[in-house]
mmCIF file of C-alpha atoms in Angstrom:
data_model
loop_
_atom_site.group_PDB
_atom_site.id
_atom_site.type_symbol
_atom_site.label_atom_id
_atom_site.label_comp_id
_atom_site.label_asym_id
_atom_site.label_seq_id
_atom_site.Cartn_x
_atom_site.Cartn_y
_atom_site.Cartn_z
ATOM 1 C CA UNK A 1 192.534 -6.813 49.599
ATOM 2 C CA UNK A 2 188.803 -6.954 47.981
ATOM 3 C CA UNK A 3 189.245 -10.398 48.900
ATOM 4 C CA UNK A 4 190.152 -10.054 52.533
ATOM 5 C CA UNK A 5 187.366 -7.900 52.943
ATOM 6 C CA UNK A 6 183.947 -10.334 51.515
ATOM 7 C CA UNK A 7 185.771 -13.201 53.292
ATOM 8 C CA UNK A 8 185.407 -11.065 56.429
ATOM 9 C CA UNK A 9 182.274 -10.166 55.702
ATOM 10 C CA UNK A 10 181.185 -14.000 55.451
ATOM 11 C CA UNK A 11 182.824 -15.309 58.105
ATOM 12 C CA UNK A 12 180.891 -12.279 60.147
ATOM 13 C CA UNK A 13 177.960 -13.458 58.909
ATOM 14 C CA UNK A 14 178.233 -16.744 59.697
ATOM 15 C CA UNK A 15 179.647 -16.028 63.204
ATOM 16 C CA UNK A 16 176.628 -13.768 64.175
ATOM 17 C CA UNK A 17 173.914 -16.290 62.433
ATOM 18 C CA UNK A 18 175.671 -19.342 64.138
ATOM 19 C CA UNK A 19 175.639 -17.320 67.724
ATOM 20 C CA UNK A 20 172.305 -16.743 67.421
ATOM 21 C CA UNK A 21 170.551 -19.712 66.904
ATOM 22 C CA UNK A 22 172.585 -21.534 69.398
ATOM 23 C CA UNK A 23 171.986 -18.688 72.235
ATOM 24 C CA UNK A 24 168.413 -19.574 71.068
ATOM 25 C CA UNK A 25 168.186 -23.322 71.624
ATOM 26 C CA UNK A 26 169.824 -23.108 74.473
ATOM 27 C CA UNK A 27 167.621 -20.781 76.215
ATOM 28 C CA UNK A 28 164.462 -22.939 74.900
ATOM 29 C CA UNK A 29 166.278 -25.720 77.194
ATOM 30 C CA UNK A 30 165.977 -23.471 79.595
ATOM 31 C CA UNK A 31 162.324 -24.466 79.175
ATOM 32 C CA UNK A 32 162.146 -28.426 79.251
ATOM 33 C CA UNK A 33 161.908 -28.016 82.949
ATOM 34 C CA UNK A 34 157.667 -27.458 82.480
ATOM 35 C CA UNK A 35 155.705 -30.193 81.251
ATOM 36 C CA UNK A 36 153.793 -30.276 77.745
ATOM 37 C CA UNK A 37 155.894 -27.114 76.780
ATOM 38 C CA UNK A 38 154.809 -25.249 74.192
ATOM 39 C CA UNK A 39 157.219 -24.169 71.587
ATOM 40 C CA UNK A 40 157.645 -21.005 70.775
ATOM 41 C CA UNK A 41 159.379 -19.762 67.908
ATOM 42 C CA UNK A 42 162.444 -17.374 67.846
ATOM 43 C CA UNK A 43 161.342 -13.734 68.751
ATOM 44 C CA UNK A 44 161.832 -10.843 66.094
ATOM 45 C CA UNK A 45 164.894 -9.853 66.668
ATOM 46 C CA UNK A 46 166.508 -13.188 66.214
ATOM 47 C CA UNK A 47 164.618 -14.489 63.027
ATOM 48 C CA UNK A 48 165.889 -10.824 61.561
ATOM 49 C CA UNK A 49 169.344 -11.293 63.115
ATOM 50 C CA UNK A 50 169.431 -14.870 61.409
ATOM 51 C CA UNK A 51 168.041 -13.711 58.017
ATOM 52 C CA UNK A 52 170.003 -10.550 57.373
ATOM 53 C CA UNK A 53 173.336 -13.082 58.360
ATOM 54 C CA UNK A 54 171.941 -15.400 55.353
ATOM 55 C CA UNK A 55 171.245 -12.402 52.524
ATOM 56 C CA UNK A 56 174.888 -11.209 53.628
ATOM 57 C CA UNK A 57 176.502 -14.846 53.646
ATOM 58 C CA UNK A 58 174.594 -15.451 49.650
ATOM 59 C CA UNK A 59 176.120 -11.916 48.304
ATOM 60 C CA UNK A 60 179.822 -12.277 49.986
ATOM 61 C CA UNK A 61 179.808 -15.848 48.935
ATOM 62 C CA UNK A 62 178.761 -14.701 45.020
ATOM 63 C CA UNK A 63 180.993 -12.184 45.756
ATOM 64 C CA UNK A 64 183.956 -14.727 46.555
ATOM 65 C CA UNK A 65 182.856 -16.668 43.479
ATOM 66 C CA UNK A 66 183.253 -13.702 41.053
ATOM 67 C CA UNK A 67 186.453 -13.039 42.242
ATOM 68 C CA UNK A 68 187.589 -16.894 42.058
ATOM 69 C CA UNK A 69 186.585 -16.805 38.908
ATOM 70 C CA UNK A 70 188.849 -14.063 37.646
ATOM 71 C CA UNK A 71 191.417 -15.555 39.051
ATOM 72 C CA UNK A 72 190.440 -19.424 38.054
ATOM 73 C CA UNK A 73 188.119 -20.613 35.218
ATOM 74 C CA UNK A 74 187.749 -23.858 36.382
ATOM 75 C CA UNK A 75 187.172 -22.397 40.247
ATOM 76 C CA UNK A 76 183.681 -24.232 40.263
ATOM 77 C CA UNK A 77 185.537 -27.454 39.236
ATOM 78 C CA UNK A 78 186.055 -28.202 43.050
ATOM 79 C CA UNK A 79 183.680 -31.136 44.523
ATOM 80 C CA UNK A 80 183.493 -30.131 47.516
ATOM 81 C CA UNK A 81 182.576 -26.105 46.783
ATOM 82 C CA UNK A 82 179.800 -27.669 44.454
ATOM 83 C CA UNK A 83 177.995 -29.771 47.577
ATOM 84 C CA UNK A 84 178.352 -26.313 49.341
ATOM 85 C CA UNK A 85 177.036 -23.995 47.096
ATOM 86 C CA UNK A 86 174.087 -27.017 47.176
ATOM 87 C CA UNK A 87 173.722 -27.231 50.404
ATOM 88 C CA UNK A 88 173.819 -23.269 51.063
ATOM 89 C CA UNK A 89 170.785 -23.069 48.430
ATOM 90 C CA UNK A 90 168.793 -25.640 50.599
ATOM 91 C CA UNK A 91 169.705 -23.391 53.546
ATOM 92 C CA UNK A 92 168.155 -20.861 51.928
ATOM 93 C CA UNK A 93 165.355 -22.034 51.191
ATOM 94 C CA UNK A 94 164.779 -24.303 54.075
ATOM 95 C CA UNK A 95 164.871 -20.795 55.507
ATOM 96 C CA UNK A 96 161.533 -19.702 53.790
ATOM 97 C CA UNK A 97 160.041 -22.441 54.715
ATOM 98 C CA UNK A 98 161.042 -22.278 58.501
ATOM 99 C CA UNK A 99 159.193 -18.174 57.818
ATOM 100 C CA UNK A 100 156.352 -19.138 55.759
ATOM 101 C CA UNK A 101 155.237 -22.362 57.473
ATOM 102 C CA UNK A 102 157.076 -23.622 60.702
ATOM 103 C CA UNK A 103 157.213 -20.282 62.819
ATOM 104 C CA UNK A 104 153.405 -19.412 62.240
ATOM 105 C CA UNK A 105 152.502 -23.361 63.223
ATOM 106 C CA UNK A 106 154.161 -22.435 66.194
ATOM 107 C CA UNK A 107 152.755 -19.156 66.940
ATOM 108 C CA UNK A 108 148.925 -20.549 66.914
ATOM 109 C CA UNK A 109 150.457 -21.948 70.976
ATOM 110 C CA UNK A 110 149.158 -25.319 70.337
ATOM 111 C CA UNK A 111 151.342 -28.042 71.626
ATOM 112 C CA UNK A 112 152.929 -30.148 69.432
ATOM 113 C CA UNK A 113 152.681 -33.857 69.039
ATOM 114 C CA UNK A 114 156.081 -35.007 67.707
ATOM 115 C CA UNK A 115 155.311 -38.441 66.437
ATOM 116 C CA UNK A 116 152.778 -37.077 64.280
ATOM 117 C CA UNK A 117 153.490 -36.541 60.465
ATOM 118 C CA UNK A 118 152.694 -32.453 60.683
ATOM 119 C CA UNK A 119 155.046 -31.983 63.408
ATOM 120 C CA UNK A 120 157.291 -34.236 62.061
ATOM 121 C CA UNK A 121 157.584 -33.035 58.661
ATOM 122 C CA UNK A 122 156.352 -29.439 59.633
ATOM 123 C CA UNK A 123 158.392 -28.604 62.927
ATOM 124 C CA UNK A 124 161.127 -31.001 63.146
ATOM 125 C CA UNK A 125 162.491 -31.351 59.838
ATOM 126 C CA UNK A 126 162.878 -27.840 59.106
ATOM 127 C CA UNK A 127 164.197 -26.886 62.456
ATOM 128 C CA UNK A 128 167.015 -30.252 62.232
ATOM 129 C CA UNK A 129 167.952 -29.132 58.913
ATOM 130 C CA UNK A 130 168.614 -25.634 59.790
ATOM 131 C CA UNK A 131 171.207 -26.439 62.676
ATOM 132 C CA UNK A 132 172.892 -28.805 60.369
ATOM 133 C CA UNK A 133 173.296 -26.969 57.410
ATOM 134 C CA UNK A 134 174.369 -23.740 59.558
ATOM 135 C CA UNK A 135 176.997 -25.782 61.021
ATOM 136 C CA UNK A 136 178.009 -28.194 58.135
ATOM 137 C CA UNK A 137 178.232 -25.310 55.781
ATOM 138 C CA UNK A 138 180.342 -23.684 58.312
ATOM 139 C CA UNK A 139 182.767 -26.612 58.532
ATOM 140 C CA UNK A 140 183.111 -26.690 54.623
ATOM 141 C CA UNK A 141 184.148 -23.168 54.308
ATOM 142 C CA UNK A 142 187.372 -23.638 56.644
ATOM 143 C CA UNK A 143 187.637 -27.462 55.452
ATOM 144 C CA UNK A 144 190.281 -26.383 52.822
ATOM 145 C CA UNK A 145 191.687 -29.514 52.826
ATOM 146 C CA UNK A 146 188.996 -31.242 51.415
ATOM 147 C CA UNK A 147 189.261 -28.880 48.140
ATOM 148 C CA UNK A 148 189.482 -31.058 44.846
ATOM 149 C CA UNK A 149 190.192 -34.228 46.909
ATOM 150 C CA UNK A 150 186.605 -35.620 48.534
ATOM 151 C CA UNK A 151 183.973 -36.432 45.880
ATOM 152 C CA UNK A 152 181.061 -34.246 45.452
ATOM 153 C CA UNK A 153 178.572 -38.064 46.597
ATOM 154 C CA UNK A 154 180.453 -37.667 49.916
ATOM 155 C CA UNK A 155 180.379 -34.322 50.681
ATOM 156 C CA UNK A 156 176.223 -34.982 50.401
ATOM 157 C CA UNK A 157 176.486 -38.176 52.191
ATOM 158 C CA UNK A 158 178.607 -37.002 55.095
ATOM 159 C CA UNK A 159 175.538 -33.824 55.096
ATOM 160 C CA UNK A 160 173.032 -36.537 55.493
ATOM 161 C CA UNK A 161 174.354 -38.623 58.150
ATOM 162 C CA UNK A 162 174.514 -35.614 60.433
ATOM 163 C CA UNK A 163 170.974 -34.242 59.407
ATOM 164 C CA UNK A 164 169.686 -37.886 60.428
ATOM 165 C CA UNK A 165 171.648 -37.114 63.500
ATOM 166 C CA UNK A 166 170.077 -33.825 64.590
ATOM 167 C CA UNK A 167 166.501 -35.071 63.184
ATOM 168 C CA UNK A 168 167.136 -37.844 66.045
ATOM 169 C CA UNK A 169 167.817 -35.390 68.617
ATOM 170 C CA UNK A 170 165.528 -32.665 67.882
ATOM 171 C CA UNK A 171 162.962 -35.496 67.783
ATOM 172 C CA UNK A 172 164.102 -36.607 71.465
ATOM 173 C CA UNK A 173 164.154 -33.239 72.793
ATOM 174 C CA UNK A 174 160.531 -32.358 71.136
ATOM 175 C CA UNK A 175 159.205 -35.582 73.123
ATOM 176 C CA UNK A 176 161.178 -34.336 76.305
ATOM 177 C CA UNK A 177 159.814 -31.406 76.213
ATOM 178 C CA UNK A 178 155.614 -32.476 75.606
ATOM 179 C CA UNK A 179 156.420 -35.312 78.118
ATOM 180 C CA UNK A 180 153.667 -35.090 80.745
ATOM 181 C CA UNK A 181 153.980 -34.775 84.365
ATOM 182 C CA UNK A 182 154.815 -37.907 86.254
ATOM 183 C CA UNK A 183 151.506 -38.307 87.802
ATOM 184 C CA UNK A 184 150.782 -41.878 89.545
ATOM 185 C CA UNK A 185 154.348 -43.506 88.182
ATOM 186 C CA UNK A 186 158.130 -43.118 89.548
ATOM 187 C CA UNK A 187 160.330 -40.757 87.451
ATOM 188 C CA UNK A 188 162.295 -42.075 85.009
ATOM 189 C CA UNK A 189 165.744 -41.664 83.256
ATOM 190 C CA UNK A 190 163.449 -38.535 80.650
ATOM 191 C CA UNK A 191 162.206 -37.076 83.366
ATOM 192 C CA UNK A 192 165.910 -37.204 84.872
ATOM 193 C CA UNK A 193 167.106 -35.782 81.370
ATOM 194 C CA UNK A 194 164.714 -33.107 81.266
ATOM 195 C CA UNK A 195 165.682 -31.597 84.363
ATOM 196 C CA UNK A 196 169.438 -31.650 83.378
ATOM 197 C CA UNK A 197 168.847 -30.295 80.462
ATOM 198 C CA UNK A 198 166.375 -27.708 81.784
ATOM 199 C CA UNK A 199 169.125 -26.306 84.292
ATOM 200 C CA UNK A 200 171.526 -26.078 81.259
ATOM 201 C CA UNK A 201 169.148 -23.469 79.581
ATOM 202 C CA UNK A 202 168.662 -21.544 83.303
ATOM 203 C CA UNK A 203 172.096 -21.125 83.461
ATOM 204 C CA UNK A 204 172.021 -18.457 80.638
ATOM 205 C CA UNK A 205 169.805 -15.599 82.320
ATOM 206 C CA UNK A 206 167.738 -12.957 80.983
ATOM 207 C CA UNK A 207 169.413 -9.637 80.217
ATOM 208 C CA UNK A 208 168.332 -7.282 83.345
ATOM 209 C CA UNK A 209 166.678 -4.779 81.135
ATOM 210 C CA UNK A 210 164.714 -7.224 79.649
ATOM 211 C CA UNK A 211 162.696 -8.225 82.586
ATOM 212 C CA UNK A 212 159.968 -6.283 83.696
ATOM 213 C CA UNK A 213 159.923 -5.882 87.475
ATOM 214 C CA UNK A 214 157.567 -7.862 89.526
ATOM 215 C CA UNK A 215 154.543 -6.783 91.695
ATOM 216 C CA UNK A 216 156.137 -6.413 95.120
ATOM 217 C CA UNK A 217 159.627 -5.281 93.485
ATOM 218 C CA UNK A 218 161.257 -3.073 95.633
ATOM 219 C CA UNK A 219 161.499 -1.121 92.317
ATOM 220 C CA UNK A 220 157.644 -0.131 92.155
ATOM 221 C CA UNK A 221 158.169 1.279 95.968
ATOM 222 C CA UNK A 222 161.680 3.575 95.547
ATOM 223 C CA UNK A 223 161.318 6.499 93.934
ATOM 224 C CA UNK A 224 164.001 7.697 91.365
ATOM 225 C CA UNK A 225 166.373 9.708 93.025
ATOM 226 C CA UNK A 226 167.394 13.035 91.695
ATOM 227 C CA UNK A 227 171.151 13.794 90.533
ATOM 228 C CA UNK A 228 172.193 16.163 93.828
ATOM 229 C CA UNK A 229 173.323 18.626 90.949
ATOM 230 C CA UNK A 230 169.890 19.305 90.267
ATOM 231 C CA UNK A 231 167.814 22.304 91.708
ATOM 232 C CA UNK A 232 165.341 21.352 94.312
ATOM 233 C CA UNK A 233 161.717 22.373 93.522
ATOM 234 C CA UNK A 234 160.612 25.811 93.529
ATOM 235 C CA UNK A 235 164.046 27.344 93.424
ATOM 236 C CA UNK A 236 164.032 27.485 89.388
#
């Protein structure tokens, strides 16, 4: 039963830390549509969201360990639990330097110049390694199959591949997205690709409540009407 319950606990932590970030970059494609973007980084909420989901994965994951333990001594014998547990700590602290270093390079509104070695090493690597791990990490915990069968080499190798991957692609969406506007030349296939990939990110709208009406809103002009329970004024 104790068992049941920290696996829950870090599968709901992955879930909700996995939701997040993806909600997240898809609403910044929402954004490719405007040219030389600036990035912003994830509000508040989100970068709290994300790091509470990380604390709780670490302590229902030592959690899970103890109790393997008891149960196994040679539970950390398995290959493929010994890349994760690696690549979990690189998550981690990947994650401090996303906090420390990538999301206040962002916040300064400058826009960034992917092909150069600060954005490069500062922006894009941390960011590509993030959605990898989060998702790689996620595959090995439900890759059961894989338990004292691939070697620990592949387990890094196969991480690698995909982080060269999603380096490529965050890479090509970073240029998308600083791409200038087609001024004196025909568009091309990128600016083709950033307007698909701009109406991707519009399809996910804004939560009503989060928008703060317009000037003109037919909002500003009604009044709010009163429940016809209440008393009228000056009967009291």
């Amino acid at each position: 039963m104790l068992h049941l319950l920290f696996l829950f606990v870090h599968l709901l932590a992955t879930c909700i830390a996995l939701g997040a970030i993806l909600a997240t970059d898809l609403r910044l494609l929402g954004k490719l549509t405007h040219c030389r973007m600036r990035i912003a980084p994830p509000n508040a909420f989100v970068t709290r969201l994300v790091g509470l989901s990380l604390l709780a994965l670490c302590l229902s994951g030592a959690a899970l360990l103890w109790l393997g333990l008891e149960q196994r001594a040679d539970y950390l014998d398995n290959p493929k639990l010994q890349a994760k547990l690696l690549l979990v700590a690189t998550l981690a602290v990947n994650a401090l330097v996303l906090h420390g270093y990538t999301f206040p390079r962002l916040t300064r509104g400058r826009r960034l110049k992917p092909w150069e070695a600060g954005d490069i090493v500062g922006v894009a690597v941390p960011v590509a390694l993030s959605n990898c791990l989060w998702l790689f990490c996620a595959f090995l915990g439900i890759a059961r199959p894989w338990n004292d069968t691939i070697p620990f080499v592949d387990v890094l190798a196969i991480a690698a591949i995909l982080f060269v991957l999603t380096l490529v692609g965050v890479m090509l969406l970073l240029t998308i997205a600083t791409r200038d506007r087609p001024r004196g030349r025909p568009s091309d296939w990128v600016d083709a690709l950033k307007l698909q990939l701009g109406r991707i990110g519009q399809a996910l709208p804004e939560p009503a409540s989060s928008r703060a009406p317009r000037r003109g809103d037919p909002r500003h002009l009604v009044p709010k009407m009163r429940s016809p329970a209440s008393p009228r004024p000056g009967t009291m």
